[in-house]
Tab-separated table of C-alpha atoms in Angstrom:
chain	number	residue	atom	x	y	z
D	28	UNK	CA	3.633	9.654	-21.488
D	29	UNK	CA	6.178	12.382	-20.329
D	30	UNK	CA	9.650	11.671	-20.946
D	31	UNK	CA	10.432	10.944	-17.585
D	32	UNK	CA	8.259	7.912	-17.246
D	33	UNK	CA	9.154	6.379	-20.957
D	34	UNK	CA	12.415	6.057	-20.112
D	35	UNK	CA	12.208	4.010	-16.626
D	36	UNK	CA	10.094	1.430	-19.223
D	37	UNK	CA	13.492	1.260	-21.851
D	38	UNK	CA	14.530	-1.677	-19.471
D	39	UNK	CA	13.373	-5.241	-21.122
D	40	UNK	CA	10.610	-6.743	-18.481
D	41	UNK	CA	9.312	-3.259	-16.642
D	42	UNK	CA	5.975	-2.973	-18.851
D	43	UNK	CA	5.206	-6.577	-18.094
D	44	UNK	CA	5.805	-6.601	-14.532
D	45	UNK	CA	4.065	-2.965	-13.698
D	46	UNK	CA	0.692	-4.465	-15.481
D	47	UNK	CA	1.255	-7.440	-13.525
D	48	UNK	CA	1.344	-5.762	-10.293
D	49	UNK	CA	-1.249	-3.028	-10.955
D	50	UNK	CA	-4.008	-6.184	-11.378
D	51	UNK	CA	-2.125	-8.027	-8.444
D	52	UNK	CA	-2.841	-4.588	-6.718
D	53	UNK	CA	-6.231	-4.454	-7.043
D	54	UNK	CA	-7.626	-6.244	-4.329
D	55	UNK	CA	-5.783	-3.848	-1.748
D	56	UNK	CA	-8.780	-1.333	-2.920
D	57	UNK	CA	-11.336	-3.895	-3.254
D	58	UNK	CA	-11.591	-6.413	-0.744
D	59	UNK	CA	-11.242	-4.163	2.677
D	60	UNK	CA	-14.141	-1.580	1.129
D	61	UNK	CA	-15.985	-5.087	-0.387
D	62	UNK	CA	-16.061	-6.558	3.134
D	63	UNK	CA	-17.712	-3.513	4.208
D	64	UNK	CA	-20.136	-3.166	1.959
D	65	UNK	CA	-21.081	-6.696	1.363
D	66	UNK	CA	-21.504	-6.945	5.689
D	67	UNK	CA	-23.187	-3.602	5.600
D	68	UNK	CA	-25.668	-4.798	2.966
D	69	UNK	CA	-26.496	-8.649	3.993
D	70	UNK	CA	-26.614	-7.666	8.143
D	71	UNK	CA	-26.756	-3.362	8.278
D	72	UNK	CA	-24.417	-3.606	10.899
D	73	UNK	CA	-21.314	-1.194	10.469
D	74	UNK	CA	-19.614	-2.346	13.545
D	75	UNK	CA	-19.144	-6.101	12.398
D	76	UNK	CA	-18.240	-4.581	8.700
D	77	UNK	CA	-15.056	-2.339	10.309
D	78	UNK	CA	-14.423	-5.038	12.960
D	79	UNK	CA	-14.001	-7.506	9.520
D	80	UNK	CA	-11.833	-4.724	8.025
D	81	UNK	CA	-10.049	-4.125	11.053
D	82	UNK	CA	-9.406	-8.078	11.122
D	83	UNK	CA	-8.407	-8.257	7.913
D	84	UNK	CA	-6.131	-5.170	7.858
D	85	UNK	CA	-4.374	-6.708	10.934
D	86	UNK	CA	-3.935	-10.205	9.628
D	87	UNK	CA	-1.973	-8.807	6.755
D	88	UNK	CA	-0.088	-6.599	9.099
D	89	UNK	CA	1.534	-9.413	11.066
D	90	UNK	CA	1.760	-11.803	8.208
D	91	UNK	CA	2.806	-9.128	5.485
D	92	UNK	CA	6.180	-8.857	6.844
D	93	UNK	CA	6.617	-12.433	7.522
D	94	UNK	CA	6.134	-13.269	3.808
D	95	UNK	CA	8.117	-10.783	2.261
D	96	UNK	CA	10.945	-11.407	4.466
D	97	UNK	CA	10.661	-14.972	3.131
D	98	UNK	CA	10.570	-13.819	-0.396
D	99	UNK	CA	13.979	-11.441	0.089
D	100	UNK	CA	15.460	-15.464	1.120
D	101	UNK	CA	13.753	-17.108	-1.242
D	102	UNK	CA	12.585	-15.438	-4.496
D	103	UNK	CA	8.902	-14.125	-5.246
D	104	UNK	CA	8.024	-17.271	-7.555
D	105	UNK	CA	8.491	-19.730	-4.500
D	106	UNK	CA	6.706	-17.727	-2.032
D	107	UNK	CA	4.070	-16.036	-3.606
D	108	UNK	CA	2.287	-18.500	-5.169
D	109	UNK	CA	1.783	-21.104	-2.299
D	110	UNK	CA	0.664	-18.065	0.083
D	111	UNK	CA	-1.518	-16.450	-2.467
D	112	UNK	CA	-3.491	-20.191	-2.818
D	113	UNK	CA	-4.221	-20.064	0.745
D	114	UNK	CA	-5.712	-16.365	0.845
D	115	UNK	CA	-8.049	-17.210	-2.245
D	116	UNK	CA	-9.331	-20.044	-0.231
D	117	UNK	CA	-9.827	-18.227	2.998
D	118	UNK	CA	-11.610	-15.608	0.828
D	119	UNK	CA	-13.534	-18.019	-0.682
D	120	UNK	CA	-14.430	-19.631	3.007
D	121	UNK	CA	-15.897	-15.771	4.255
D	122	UNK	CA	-18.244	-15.791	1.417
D	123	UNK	CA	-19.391	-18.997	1.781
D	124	UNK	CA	-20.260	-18.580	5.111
D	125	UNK	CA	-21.736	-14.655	4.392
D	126	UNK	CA	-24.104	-16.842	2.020
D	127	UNK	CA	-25.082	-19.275	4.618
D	128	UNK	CA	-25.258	-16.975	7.620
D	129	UNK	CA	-23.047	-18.713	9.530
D	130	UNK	CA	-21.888	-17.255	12.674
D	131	UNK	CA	-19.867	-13.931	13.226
D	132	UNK	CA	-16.914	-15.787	14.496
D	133	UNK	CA	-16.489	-17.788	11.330
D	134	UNK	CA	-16.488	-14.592	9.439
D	135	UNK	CA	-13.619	-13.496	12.035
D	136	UNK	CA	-11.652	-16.561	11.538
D	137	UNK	CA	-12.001	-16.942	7.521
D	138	UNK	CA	-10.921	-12.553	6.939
D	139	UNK	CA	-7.860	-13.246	9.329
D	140	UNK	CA	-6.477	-15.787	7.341
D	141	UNK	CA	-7.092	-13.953	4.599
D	142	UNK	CA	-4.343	-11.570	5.077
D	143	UNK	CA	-1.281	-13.625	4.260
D	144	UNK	CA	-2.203	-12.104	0.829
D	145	UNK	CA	1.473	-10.835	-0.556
D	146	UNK	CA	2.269	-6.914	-0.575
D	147	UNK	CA	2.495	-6.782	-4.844
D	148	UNK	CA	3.282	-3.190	-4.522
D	149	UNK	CA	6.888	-3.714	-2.464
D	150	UNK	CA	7.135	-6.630	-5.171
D	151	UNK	CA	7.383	-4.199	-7.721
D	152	UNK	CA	9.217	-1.491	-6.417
D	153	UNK	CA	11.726	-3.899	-4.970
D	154	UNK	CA	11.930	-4.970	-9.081
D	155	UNK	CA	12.722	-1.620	-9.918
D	156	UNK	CA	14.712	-0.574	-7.203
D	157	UNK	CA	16.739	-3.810	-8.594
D	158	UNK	CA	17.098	-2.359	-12.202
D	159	UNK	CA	18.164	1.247	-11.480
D	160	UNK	CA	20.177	0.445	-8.481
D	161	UNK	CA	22.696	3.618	-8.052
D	162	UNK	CA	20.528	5.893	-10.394
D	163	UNK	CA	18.577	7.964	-8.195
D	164	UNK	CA	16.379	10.065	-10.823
D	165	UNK	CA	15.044	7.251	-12.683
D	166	UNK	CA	14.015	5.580	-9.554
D	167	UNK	CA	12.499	8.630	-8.164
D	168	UNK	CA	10.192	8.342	-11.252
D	169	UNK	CA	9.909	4.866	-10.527
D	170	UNK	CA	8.419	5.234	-7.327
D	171	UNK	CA	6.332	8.286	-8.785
D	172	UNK	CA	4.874	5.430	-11.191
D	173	UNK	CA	4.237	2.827	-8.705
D	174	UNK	CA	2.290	5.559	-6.472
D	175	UNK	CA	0.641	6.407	-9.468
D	176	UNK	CA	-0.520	3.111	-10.141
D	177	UNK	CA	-1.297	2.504	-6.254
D	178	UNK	CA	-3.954	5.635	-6.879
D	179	UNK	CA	-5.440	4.419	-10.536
D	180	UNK	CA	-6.227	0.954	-8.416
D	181	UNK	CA	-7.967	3.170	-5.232
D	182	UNK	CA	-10.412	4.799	-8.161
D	183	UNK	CA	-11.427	1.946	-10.110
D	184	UNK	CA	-11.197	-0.637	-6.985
D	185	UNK	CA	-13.248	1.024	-4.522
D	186	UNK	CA	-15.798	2.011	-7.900
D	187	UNK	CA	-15.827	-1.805	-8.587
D	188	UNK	CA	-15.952	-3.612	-5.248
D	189	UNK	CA	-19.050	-0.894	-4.039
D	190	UNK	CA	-20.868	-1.343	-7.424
D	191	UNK	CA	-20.786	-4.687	-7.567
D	192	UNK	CA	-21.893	-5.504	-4.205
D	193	UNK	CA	-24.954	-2.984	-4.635
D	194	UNK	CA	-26.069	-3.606	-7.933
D	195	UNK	CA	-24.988	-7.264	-8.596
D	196	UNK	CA	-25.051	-9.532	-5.052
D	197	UNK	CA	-23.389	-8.636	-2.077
D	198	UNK	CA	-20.221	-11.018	-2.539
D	199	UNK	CA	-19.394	-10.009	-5.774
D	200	UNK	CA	-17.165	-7.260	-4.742
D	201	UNK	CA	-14.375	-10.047	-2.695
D	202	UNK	CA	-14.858	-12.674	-5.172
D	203	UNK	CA	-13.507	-10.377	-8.162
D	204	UNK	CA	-11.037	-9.273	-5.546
D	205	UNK	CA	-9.666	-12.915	-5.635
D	206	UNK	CA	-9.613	-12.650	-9.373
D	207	UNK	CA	-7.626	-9.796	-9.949
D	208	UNK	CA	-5.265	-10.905	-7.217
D	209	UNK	CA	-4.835	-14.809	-9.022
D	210	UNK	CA	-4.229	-12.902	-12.420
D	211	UNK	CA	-1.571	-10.485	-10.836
D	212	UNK	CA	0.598	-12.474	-8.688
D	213	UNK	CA	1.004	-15.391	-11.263
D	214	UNK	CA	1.974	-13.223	-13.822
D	215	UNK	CA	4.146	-11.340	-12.107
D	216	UNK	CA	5.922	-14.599	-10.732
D	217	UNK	CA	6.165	-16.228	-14.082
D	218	UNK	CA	8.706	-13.283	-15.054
D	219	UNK	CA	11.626	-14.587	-13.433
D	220	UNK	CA	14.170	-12.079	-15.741
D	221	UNK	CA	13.525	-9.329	-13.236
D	222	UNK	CA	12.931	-10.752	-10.422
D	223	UNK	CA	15.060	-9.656	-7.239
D	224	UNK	CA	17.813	-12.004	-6.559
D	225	UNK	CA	17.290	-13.789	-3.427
D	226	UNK	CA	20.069	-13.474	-0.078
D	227	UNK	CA	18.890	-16.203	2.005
D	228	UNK	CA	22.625	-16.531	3.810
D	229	UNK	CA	22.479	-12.471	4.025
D	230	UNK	CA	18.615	-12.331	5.124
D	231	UNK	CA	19.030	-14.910	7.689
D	232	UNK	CA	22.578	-13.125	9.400
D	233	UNK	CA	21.037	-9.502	9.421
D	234	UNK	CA	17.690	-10.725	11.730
D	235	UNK	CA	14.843	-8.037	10.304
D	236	UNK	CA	14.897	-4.218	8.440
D	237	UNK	CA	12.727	-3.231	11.614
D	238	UNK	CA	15.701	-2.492	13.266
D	239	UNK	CA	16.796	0.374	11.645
D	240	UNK	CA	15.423	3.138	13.825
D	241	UNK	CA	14.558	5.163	10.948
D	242	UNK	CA	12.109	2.306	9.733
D	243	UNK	CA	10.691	2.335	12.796
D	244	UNK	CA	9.986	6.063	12.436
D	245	UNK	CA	8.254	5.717	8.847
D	246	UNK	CA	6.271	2.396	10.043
D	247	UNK	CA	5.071	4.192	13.041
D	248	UNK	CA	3.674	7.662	11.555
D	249	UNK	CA	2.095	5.081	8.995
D	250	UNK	CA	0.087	3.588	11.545
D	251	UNK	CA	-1.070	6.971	11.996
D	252	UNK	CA	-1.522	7.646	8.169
D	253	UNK	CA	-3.728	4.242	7.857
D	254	UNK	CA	-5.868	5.474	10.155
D	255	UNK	CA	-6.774	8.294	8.000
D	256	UNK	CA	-7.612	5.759	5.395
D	257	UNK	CA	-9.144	3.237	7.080
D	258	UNK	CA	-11.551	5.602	8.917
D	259	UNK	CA	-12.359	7.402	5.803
D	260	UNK	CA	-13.724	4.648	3.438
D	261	UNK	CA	-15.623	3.559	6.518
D	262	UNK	CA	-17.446	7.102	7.362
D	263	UNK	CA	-17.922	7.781	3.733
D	264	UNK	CA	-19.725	4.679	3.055
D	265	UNK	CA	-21.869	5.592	5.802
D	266	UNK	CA	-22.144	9.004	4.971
D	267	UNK	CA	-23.598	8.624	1.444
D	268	UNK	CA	-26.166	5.846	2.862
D	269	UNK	CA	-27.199	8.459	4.902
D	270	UNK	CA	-27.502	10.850	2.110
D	271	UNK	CA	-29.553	8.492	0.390
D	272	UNK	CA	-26.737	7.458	-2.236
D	273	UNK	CA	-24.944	4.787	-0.717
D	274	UNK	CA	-23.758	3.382	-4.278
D	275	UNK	CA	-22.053	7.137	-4.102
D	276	UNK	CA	-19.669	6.163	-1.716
D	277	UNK	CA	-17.264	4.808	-4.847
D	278	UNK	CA	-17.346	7.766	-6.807
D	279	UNK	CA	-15.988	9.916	-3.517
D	280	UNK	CA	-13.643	8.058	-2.918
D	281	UNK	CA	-12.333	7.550	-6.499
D	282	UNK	CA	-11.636	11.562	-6.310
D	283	UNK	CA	-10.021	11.283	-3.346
D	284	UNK	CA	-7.236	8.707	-5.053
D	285	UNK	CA	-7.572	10.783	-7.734
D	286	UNK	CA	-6.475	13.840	-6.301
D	287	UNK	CA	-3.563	11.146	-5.188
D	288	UNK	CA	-2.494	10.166	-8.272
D	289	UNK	CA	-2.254	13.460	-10.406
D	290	UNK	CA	-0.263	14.979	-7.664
D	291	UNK	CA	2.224	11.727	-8.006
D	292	UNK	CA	2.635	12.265	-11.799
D	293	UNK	CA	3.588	15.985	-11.514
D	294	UNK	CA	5.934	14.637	-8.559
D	295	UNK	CA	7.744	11.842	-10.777
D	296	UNK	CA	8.476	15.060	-13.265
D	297	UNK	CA	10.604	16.789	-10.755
D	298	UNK	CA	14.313	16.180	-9.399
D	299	UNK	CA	14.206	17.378	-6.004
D	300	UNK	CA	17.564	17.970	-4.637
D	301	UNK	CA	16.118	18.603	-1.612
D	302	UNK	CA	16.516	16.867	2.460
D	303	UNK	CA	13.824	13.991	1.447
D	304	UNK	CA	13.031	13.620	5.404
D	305	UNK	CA	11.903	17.342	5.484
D	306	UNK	CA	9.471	16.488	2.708
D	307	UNK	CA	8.168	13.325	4.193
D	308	UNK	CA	7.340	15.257	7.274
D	309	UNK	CA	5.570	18.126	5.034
D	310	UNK	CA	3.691	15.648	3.478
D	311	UNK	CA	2.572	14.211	6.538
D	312	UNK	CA	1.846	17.532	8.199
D	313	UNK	CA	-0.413	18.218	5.064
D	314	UNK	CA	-2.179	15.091	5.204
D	315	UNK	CA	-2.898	16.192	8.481
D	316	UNK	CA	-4.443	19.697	7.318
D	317	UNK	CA	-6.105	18.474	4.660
D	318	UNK	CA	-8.714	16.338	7.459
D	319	UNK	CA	-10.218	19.240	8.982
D	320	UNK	CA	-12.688	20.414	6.150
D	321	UNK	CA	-13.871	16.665	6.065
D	322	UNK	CA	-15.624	17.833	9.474
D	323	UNK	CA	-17.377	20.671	7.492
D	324	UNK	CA	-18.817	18.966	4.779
D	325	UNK	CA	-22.658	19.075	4.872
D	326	UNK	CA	-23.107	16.871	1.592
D	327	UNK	CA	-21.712	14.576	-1.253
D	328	UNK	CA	-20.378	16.825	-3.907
D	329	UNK	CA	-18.196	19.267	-0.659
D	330	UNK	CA	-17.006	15.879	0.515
D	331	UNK	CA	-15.539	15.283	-2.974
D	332	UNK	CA	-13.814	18.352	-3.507
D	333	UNK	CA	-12.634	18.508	0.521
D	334	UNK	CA	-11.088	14.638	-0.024
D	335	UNK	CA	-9.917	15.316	-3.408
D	336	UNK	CA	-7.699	18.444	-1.829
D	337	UNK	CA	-7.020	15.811	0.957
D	338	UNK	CA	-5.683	13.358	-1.756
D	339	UNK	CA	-2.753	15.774	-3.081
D	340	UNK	CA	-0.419	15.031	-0.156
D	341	UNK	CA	-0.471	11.268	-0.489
D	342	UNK	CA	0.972	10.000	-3.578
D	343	UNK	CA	4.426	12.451	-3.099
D	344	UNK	CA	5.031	11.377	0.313
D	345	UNK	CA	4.540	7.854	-0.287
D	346	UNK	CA	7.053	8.405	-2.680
D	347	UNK	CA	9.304	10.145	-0.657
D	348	UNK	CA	8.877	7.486	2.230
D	349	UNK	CA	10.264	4.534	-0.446
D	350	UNK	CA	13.042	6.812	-1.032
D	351	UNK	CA	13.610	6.465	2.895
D	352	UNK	CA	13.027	3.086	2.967
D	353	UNK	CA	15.946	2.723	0.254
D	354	UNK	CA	18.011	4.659	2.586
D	355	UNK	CA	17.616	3.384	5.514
D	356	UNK	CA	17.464	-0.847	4.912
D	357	UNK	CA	19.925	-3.170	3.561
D	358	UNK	CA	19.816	-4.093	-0.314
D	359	UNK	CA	19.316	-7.994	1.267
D	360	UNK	CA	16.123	-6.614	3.226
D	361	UNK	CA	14.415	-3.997	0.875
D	362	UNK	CA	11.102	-6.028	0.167
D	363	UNK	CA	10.543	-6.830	4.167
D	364	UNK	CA	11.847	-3.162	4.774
D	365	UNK	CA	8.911	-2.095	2.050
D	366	UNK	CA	6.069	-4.078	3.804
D	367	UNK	CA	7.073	-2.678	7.050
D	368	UNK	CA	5.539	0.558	6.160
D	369	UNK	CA	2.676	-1.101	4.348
D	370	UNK	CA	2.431	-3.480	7.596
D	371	UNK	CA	1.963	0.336	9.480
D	372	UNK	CA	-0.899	1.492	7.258
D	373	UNK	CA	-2.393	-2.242	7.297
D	374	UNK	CA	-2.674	-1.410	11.224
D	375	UNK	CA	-3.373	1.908	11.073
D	376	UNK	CA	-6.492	1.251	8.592
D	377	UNK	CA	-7.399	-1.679	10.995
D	378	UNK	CA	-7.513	0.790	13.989
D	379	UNK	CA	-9.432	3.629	12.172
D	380	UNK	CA	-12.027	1.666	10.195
D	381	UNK	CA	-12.717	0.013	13.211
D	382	UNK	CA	-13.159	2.837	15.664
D	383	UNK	CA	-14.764	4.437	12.761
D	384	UNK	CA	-17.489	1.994	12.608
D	385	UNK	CA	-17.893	2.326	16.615
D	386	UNK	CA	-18.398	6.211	16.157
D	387	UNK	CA	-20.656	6.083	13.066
D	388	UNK	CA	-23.109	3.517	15.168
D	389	UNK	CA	-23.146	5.512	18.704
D	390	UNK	CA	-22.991	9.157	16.645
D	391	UNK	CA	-23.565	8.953	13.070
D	392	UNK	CA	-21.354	9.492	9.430
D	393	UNK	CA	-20.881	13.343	10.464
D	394	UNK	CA	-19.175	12.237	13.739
D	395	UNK	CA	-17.070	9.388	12.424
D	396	UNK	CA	-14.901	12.533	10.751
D	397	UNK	CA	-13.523	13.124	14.049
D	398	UNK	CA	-10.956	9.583	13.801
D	399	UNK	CA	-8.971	10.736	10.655
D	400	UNK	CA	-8.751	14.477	12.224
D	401	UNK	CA	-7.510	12.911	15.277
D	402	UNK	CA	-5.614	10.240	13.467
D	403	UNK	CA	-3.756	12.861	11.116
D	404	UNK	CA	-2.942	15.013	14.368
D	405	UNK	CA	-1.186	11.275	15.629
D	406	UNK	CA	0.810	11.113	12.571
D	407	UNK	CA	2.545	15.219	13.290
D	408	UNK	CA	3.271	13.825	16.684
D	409	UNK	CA	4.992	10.908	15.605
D	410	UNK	CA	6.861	12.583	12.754
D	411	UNK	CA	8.042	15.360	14.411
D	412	UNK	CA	9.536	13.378	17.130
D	413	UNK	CA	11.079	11.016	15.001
D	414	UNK	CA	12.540	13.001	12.272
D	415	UNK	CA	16.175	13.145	13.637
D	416	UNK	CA	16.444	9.790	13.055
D	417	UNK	CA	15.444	9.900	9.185
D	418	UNK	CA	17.887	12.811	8.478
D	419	UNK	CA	20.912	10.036	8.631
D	420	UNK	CA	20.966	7.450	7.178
D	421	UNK	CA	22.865	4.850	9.555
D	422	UNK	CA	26.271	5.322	8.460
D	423	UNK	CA	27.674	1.664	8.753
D	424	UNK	CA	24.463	-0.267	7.684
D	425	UNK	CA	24.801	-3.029	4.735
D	426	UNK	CA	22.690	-0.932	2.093
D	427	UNK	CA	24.542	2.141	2.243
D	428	UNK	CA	28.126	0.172	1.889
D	429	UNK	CA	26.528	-1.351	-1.135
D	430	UNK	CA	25.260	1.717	-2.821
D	431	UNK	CA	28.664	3.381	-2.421
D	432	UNK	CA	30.243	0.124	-3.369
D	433	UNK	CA	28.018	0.246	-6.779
D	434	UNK	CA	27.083	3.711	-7.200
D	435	UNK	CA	27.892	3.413	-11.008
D	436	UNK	CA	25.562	0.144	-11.281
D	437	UNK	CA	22.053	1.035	-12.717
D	438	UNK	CA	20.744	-2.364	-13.969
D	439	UNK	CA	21.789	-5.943	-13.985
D	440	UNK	CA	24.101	-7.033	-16.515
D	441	UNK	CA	24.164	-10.602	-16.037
D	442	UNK	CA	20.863	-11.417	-13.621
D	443	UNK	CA	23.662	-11.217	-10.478
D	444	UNK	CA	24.309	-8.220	-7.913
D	445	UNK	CA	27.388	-7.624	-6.061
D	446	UNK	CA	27.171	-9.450	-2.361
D	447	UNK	CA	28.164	-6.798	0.498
């Protein structure tokens, strides 16, 4: 491991709780693609398997933010655990009733509750954004190393959750979902020596991080970005069945996270001194770019190569957009401020896989291209218009008084933080 990334693990507690969260990551790769697949093969219809997606990506947009603004109040042990209970047992309700046949609207009812599953990856990086408070490189590399881990779960997940369902039963994909999603979030609560401290006074005064205007920006042009997502696993599941090698679809889209993650490790090397917001918005522009050759790929192994090219712009402008998030939300709303943006892919993926699904039933997998095209044009818009507002930081918000206040502070000396 480069030098960089050994030395954001010389804190006590970081290996722990990064293995923790990459298994308690896990199902955000599995169980949307798994619901897919396991619809797609017990009923061939692709419009009730993005609809389910859609549903489910929704559900944890609403109720994402909800929970972690609960956990900022009240600590990730006491809110974790109850909510991830209930989302096991929803999940285990949808399968139950995929087994018996039961009727679409039980399906619909079972994925939305589904959702209040917790956001493990702004439970991490609000861990490490804890330890190296006021030391800007090391959390840069931080950041780089939860992206990276965000793209190592989108190979092996999708790989998993496809394979499964095709060569095992059609469940089997969700159900180990569940069980990498039980073994993450109880291990990372039972490590209570880096866990965030919790504001509830602070959290309940300050009302939520939404209302910084550059938050607004990032959650916005993510609704865009989850389209592109969403709308991709979708037409590329359909695109291999119509090649004849649906089981396929995994290994396509493992390069495209791929792609993802070895552009994130080369971007945790690097100290950028550069305006962060400009690099968001080239990252989103070249998300954007990197769409169109998706349209001109005839067959599985050009698909690969176009969506691994496609993958190098993610991991360094999700990167860039925690960064933002840092500098835009207060210290007392960082985890809430961190689901926001997941909140706006969680709605952009439940837009594009659905009206993915619509276009690959009326037109076919070669059509169904169009969405993240026309999704990644969105996202420009929406950057480019908004950009002004992520340039500065709002001068008199509670975060950036803090991080002035303890600019010298990289990591907890005594389990406490300074109170603004």
């Amino acid at each position: 491991m480069p030098s960089p990334y050994r030395a954001i693990f010389k804190a006590p507690g970081t290996t722990a709780f990064s293995v923790a969260g990459f298994f308690g990551r896990m199902p955000l790769s599995m169980m949307g693609i798994g619901i897919v697949t396991m619809i797609s093969q017990v009923t061939g219809r692709y419009g009730l398997a993005g609809a389910l997606s859609a549903t489910l990506a929704a559900s944890a947009a609403v109720l994402g933010p909800l929970v972690s603004r609960l956990v900022d109040r009240h600590g990730q042990r006491r809110v974790l655990r109850p909510v991830t209970l209930v989302s096991l047992v929803a999940a285990a309700g949808l399968l139950l009733c995929v087994q018996q046949k039961a009727p679409d609207w039980t399906l619909f009812a079972f994925t939305a509750v589904i959702g209040c599953v917790p956001s493990v990856g702004a439970m991490t990086r609000a861990r490490w954004a804890e330890i190296y408070r006021g030391d800007e490189r090391r959390l840069h590399t931080a950041y780089s190393w939860e992206s990276i881990v965000d793209e190592v779960c989108f190979i092996f997940g999708p790989i998993l959750s496809i394979g499964l369902s095709t060569t095992w039963f059609p469940e089997a994909g969700p159900l180990f979902a569940g069980v990498f999603l039980t073994i993450g979030v109880f291990w990372l609560t039972s490590q209570r020596a880096t866990e965030p401290v919790p504001h509830p006074q602070q959290g309940a005064k300050t009302g939520s991080a939404l209302r910084s205007p550059g938050l607004q920006v990032l959650a916005l042009a993510f609704v865009a970005t989850g389209a592109i997502f969403g709308s991709v696993d979708v037409v590329t599941v359909a695109f291999a069945e119509e090649q004849g090698h649906k089981a396929a679809a995994s290994l396509v889209l493992a390069v495209y996270a791929l792609g993802s993650g070895l552009a994130g490790a080369v971007f945790g090397l690097l100290h950028l001194k550069s305006d962060p917001s400009r690099r968001w918005l080239l990252g989103i522009c070249a998300m954007a770019v990197s769409m169109i050759p998706l349209l001109l790929a005839g067959n599985l192994p050009l698909l690969a190569v176009a969506l691994f090219v496609a993958g190098l712009s993610i991991a360094p402008t999700m990167v860039t957009t925690m960064a933002l998030v840092e500098a835009h939300v207060p210290r007392t709303k960082l985890t809430e401020g961190m689901t926001w943006t997941g909140t706006g892919l969680a709605i952009g993926v439940a837009l594009g896989s659905s009206a993915a699904g619509w276009v690959v039933d009326a037109s076919g997998a070669e059509a169904g291209y169009v969405v993240p095209v026309v999704s990644g044009a969105l996202a420009v818009a929406v950057g480019l218009l908004g950009h002004r507002r992520l340039r500065r930081p709002v001068p008199n918000r509670e975060g950036q008084r803090e991080r002035d206040d303890n600019s010298g502070v990289g990591q907890r000396q005594d389990g406490e933080q300074p109170v603004a």
